[in-house]
mmCIF file of C-alpha atoms in Angstrom:
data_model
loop_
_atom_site.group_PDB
_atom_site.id
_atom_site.type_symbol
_atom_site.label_atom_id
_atom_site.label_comp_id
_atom_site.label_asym_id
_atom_site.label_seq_id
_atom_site.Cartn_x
_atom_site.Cartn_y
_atom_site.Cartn_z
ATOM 1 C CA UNK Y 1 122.019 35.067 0.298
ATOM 2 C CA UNK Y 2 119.214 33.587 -2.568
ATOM 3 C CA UNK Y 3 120.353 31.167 -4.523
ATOM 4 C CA UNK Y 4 119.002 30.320 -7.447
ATOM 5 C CA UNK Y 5 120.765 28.082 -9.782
ATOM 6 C CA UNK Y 6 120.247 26.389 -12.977
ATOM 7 C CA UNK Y 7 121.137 22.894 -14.504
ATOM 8 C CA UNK Y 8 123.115 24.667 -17.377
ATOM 9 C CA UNK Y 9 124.587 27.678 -18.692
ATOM 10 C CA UNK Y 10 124.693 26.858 -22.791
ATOM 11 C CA UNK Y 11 122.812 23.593 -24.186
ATOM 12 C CA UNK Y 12 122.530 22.790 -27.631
ATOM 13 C CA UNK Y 13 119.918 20.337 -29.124
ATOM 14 C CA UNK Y 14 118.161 19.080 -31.882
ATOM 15 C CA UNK Y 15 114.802 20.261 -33.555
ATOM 16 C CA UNK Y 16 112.102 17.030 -32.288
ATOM 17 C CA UNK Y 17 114.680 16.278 -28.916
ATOM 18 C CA UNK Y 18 112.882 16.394 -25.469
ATOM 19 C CA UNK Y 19 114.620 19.116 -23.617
ATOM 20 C CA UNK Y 20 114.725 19.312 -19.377
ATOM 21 C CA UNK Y 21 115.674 22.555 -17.991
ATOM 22 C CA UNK Y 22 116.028 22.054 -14.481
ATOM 23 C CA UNK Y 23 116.095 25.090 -11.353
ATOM 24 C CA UNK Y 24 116.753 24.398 -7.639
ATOM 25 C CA UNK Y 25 116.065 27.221 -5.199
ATOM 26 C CA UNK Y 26 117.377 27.301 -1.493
ATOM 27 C CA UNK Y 27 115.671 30.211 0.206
ATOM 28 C CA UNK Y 28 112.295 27.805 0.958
ATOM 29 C CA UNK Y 29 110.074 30.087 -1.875
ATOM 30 C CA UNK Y 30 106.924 29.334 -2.522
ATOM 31 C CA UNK Y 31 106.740 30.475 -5.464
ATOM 32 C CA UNK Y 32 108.909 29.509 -8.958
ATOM 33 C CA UNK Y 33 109.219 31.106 -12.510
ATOM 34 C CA UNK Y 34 110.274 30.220 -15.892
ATOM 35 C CA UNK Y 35 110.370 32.904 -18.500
ATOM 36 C CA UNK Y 36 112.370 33.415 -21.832
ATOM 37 C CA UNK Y 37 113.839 36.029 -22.926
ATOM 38 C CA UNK Y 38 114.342 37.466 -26.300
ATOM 39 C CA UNK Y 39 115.961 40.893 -28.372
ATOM 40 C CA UNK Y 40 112.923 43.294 -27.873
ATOM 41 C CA UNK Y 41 110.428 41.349 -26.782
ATOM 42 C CA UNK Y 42 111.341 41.109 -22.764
ATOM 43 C CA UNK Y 43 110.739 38.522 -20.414
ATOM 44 C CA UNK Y 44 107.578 36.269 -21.349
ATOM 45 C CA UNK Y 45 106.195 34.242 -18.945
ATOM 46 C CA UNK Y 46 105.771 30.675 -19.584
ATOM 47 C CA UNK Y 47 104.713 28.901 -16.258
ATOM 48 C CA UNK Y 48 104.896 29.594 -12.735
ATOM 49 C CA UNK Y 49 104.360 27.712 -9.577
ATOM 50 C CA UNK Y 50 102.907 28.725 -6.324
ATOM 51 C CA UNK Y 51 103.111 25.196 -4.588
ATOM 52 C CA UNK Y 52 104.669 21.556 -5.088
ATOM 53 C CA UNK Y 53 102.591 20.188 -7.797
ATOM 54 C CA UNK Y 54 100.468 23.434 -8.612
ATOM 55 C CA UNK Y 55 101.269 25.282 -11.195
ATOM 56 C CA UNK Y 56 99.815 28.146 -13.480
ATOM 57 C CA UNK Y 57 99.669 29.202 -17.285
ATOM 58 C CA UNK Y 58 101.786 32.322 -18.270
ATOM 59 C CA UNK Y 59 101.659 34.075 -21.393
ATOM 60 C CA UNK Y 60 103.914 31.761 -23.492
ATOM 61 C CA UNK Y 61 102.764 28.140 -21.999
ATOM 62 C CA UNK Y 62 102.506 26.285 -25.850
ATOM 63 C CA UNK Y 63 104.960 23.726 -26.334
ATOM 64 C CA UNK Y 64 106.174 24.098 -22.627
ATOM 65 C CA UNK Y 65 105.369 21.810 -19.859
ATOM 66 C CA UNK Y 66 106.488 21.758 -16.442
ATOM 67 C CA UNK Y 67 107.082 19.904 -13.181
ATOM 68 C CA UNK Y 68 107.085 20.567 -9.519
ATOM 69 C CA UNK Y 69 107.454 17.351 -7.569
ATOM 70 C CA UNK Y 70 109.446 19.285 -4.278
ATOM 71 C CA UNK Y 71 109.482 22.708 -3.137
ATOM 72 C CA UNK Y 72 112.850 23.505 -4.313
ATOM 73 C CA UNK Y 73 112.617 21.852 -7.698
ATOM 74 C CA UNK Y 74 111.214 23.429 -10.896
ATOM 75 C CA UNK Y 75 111.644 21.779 -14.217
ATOM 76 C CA UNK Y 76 110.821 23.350 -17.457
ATOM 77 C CA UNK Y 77 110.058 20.510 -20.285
ATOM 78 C CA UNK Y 78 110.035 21.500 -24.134
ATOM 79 C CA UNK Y 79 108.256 18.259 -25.418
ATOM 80 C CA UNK Y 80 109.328 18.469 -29.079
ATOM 81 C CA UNK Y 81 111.760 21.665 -29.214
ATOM 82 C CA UNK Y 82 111.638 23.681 -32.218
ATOM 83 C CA UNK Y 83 114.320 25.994 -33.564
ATOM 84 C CA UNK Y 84 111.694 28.557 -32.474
ATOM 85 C CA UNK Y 85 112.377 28.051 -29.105
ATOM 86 C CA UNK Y 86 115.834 29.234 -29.450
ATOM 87 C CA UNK Y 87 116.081 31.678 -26.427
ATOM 88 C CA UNK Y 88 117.656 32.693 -23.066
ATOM 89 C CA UNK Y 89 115.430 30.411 -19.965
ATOM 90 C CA UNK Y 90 115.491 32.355 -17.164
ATOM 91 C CA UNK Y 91 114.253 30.490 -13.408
ATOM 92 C CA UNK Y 92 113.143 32.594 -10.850
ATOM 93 C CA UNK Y 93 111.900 32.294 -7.389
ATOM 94 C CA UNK Y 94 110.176 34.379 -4.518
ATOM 95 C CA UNK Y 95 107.214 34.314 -1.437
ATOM 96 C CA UNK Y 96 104.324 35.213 -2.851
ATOM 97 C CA UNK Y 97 103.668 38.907 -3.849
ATOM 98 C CA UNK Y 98 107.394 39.316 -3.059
ATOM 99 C CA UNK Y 99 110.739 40.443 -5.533
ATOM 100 C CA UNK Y 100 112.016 37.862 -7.698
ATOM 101 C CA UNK Y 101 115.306 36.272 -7.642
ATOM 102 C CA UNK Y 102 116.759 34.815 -10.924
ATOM 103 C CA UNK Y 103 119.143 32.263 -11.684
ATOM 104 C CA UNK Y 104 121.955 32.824 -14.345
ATOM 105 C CA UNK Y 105 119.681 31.518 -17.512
ATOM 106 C CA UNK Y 106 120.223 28.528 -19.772
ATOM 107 C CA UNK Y 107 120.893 29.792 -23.721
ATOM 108 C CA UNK Y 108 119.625 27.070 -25.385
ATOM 109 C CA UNK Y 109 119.944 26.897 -29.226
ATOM 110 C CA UNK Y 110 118.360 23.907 -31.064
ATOM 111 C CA UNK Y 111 119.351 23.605 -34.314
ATOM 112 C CA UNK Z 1 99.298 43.140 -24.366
ATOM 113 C CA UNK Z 2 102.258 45.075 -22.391
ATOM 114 C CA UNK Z 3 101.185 46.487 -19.530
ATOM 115 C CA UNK Z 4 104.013 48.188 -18.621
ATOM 116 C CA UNK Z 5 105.962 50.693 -21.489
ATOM 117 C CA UNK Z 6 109.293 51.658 -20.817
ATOM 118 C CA UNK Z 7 111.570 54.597 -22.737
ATOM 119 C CA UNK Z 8 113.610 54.782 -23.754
ATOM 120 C CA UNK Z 9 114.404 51.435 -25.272
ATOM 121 C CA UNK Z 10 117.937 52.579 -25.742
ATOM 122 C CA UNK Z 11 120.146 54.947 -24.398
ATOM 123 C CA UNK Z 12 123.794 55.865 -25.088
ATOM 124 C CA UNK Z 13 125.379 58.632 -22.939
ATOM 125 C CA UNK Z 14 129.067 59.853 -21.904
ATOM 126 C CA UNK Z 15 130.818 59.188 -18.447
ATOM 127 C CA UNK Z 16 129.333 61.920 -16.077
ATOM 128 C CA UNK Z 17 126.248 62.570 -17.323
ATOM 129 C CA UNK Z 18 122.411 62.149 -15.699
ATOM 130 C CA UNK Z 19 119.716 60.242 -17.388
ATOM 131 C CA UNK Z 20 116.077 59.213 -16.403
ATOM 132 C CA UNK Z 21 114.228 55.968 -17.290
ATOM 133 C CA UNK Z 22 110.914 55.716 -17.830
ATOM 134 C CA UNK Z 23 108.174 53.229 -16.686
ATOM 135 C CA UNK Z 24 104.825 53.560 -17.569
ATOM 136 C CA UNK Z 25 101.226 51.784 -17.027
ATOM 137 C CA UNK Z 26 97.110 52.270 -17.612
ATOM 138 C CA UNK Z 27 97.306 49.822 -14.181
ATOM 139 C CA UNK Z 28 97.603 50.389 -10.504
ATOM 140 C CA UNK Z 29 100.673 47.825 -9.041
ATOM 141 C CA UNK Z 30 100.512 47.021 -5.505
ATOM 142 C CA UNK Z 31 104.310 47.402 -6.313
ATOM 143 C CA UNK Z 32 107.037 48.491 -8.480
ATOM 144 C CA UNK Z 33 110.297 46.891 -8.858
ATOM 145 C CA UNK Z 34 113.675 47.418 -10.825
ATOM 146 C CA UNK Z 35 116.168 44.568 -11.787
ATOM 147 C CA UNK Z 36 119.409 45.241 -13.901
ATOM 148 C CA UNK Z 37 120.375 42.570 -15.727
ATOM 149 C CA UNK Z 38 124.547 42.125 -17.335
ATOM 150 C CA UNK Z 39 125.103 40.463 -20.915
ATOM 151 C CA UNK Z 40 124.565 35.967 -19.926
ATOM 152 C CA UNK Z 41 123.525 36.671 -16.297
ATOM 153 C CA UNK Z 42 119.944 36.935 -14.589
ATOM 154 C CA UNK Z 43 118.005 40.342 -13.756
ATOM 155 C CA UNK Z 44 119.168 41.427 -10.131
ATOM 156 C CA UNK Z 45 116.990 43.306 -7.910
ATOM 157 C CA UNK Z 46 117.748 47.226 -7.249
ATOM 158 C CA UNK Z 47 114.925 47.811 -5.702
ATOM 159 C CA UNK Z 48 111.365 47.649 -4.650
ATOM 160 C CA UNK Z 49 108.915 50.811 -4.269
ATOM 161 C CA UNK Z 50 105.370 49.999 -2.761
ATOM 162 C CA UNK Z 51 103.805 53.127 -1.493
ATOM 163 C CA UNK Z 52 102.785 55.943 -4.278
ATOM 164 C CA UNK Z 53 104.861 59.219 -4.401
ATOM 165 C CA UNK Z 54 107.543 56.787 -2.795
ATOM 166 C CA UNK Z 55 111.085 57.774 -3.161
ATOM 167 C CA UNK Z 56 114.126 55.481 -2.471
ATOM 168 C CA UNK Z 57 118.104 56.053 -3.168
ATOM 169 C CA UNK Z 58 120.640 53.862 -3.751
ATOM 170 C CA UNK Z 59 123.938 55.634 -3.910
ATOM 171 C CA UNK Z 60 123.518 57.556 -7.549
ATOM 172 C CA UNK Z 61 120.489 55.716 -8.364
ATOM 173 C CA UNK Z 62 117.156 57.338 -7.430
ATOM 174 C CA UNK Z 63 113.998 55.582 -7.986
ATOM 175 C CA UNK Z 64 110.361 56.969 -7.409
ATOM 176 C CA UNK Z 65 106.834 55.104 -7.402
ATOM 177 C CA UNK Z 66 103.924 57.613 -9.075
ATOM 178 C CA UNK Z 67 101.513 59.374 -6.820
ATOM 179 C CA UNK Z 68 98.674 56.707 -8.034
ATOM 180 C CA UNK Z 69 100.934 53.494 -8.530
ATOM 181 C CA UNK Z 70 100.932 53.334 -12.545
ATOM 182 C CA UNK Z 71 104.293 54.633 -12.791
ATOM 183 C CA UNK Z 72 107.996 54.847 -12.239
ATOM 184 C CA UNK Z 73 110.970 56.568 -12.728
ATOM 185 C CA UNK Z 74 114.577 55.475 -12.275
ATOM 186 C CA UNK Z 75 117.153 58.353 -12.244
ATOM 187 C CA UNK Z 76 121.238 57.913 -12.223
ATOM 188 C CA UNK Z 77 123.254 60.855 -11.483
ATOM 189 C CA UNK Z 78 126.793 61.148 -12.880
ATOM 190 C CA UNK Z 79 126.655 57.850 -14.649
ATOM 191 C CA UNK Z 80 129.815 55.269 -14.924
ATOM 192 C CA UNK Z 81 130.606 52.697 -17.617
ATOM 193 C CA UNK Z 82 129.686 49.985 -14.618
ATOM 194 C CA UNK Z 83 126.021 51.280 -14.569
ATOM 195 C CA UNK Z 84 125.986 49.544 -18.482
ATOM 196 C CA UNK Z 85 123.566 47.600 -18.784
ATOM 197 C CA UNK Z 86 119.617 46.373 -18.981
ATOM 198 C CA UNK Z 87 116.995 47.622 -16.700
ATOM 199 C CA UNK Z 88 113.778 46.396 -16.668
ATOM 200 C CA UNK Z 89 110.705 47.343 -14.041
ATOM 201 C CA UNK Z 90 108.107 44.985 -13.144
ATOM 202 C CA UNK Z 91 105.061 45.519 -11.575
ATOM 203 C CA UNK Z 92 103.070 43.002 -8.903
ATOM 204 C CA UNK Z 93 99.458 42.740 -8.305
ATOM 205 C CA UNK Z 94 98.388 41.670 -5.512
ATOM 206 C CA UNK Z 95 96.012 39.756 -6.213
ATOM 207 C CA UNK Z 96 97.675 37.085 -9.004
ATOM 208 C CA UNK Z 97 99.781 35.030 -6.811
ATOM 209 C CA UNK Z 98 102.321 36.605 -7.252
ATOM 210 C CA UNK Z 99 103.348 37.374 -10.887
ATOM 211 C CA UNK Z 100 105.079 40.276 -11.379
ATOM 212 C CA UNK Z 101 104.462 42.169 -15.064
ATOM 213 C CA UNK Z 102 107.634 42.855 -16.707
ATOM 214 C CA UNK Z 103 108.667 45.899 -18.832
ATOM 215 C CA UNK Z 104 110.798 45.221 -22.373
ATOM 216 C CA UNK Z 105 113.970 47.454 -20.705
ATOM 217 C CA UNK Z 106 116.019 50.014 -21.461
ATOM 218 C CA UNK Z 107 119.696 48.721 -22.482
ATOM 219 C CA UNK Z 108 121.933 51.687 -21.380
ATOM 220 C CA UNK Z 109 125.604 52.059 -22.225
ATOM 221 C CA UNK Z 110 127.973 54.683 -20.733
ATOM 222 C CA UNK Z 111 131.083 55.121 -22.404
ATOM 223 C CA UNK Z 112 134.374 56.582 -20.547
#
């Protein structure tokens, strides 16, 4: 069975705080996602990864950064968060051109 | 820019009853996929369609890929209250390592 997990379930943090959102992956996937999601909008696409240490724009990438050191490992970095950036994180992972497998999400609300 | 519409947004039916979802594109996919996602959880696959005019079943749950691979359909005969919830499609192409496109989803609710 995929697993996909995520560092946490609910975090809470200031407006200006560096934020980590961290995914792990066991199935050996190339390939890693981060997207948010939001009421009516869908999933966005911030960054994705299709090796250690490449990675790609998405749709969403401003005020995201991320990191891909090892092969099961995908971080998603908010440098400066914002209250605009209040949203559900969704990781996924897959082989390339392949279905997607998602971890639970992080809500994260900054205040 | 969406490339992939679905309808309806919402949909509210009894126990019992059939309903279609629609997913629709101006692009060809190389494939088609549906995820249903619960309230605090992550999409989980249903299914993936990659041939056009493809048909697949899944107990109640028929899915079909369009003739030219721009389009989908999801259909759920005699709904239950445990089909509640968000569906989304997403489409993959090929030839963008691996991305898939992702619809905005259609929240359904059945009610007993």
């Amino acid at each position: 069975d995929v697993k996909v997990t995520q560092s946490s379930r609910y975090l809470v943090k200031r407006t200006g705080e560096k934020v980590f959102l961290e995914c792990v992956q066991d199935m050996d996937h190339e390939n890693m996602f981060w997207y948010r999601q939001d009421p009516g909008l869908g999933l966005r696409l911030i960054y994705f990864s299709y090796d250690v240490k490449m990675k790609e724009k998405g749709d969403i990438p401003e005020g995201y950064s991320v990191s891909r050191e090892k092969k099961e490992r995908f971080s998603l970095i908010l440098e400066s968060a914002s209250t605009n950036q209040t949203s559900m994180y969704l990781c996924a992972s897959s082989f390339p051109r392949r279905e997607q497998y998602f971890g639970p999400g992080t809500r994260l609300t900054v205040t | 820019t969406q490339l992939l519409e679905q309808s309806p947004q919402f949909l509210s039916i009894q126990e019992g009853e059939n309903l279609t979802v629609y997913c629709n594109s101006s692009s060809v996919f190389s494939s088609l996929q549906w995820y249903r996602q619960e309230p605090g959880e992550g999409p989980v696959l249903l299914v993936t369609v990659v041939t056009g005019g493809e048909v697949k079943k899944l107990k109640r749950l028929t899915f079909q890929f369009g003739d030219a691979r721009k389009d989908s359909s999801l259909h759920i005969t005699a709904a239950q209250p445990g089909d509640t919830g968000l569906y989304l499609c997403a489409g993959g192409s090929g030839s963008t390592l691996g991305r898939l496109y992702f619809g905005r989803g259609t929240q359904l609710t059945v009610w007993p």
